[in-house]
Each structure stands twice: as C-alpha cells, then as structure tokens.
Amino acid sequence: MKNPKAAEIKREWRQIDAKGKILGRLSTEVAHILMGKNKPYYAPYMDCGDNVVVVNSAKVELSGKKEINKPYYRHSGYPGGLKVKTAQQVRSQKSEELIRHSVKGMLPKNKLARGMLKKLYIFPGSENPFQDKFSKPK
C-alpha cells in the first residue's frame, strides 16, 4: 500500500463504553485507534487516527490493589511542590484523568501525540454531545 496523503485520511467517530473494563486494556484499545493502527494505510509519521469518545469513565476498573496503592504524581515546579494522589483520590475528583493519563503514556513521545490527544473525548456518564456522529457504536 502506498503512503497516505493528508487529504486521503478518513476520520471516523468511535464510542467506547468503559463500564467494567480494566484501565490498561481499555487504554491500549483507545491509543491504538487514536494512532490509526487499525487502518490499512497507517503511517507512523502521520496522524491517521479516528476520534474516540469514551463514556462511563467513572466505572472503569483497576486490577489488584491499584485503587489504593497506585500513585499519581504532579509537580508545581517549585521546591517541595511534589503532589501525590492515589487512584482512588483521582477518581473521586476527576475520573476522566485516569483514562487520559493512561492513554497519554501509550501514545508516541513526539509532536503528533498532542494532536492525537485532542481527538479523545472522555465523559464520566453515558451522555455526550457527539451522539449524532457515530457510524457504528463499539
């Protein structure tokens, strides 16, 4: 297959329900779609991926004792500015960040990743404003 041109890339909308799914397995599926690896014309130097809407992010599951033991770090940039939260605390404040953080780590570490992340929409419930854009729900 020849390399794709930007005009030849067809972007679809995909909806994924996170209810009852393991965080890591869900994130690999989402990252795979965002990069466009599911398309026959995938090229690693182009953003060929689809738009992904993840619903029910508050109901995603973590295996083992990760809910209380897994740390999420942030740093303000100032001395002593390290903030640590558990997955349980992150979920109670903003459950979408669990999935966004996980997917971001699975995307390539280059300028393309920012554009890919902009095509990811995460909602804690089942309602979303993109219902009319889905060709086939997954």
Coordinates of C-alpha atoms in Angstrom, one line a residue, residues 13 34 47 51-52 100 107 112-121:
W13 CA -16.0 8.7 15.3
L34 CA -6.1 7.3 18.1
D47 CA -1.8 11.2 12.4
N51 CA -11.9 10.5 17.1
V52 CA -12.7 8.5 20.2
R100 CA -6.4 10.4 29.8
L107 CA 1.0 7.4 22.6
L112 CA 1.9 14.1 17.0
A113 CA 0.8 12.9 20.4
R114 CA -0.8 16.3 21.2
G115 CA -3.0 16.2 18.1
M116 CA -4.0 12.7 18.9
L117 CA -5.0 13.5 22.4
K118 CA -7.2 16.4 21.2
K119 CA -9.3 13.7 19.4
L120 CA -10.0 11.9 22.7
Y121 CA -13.2 12.9 24.5

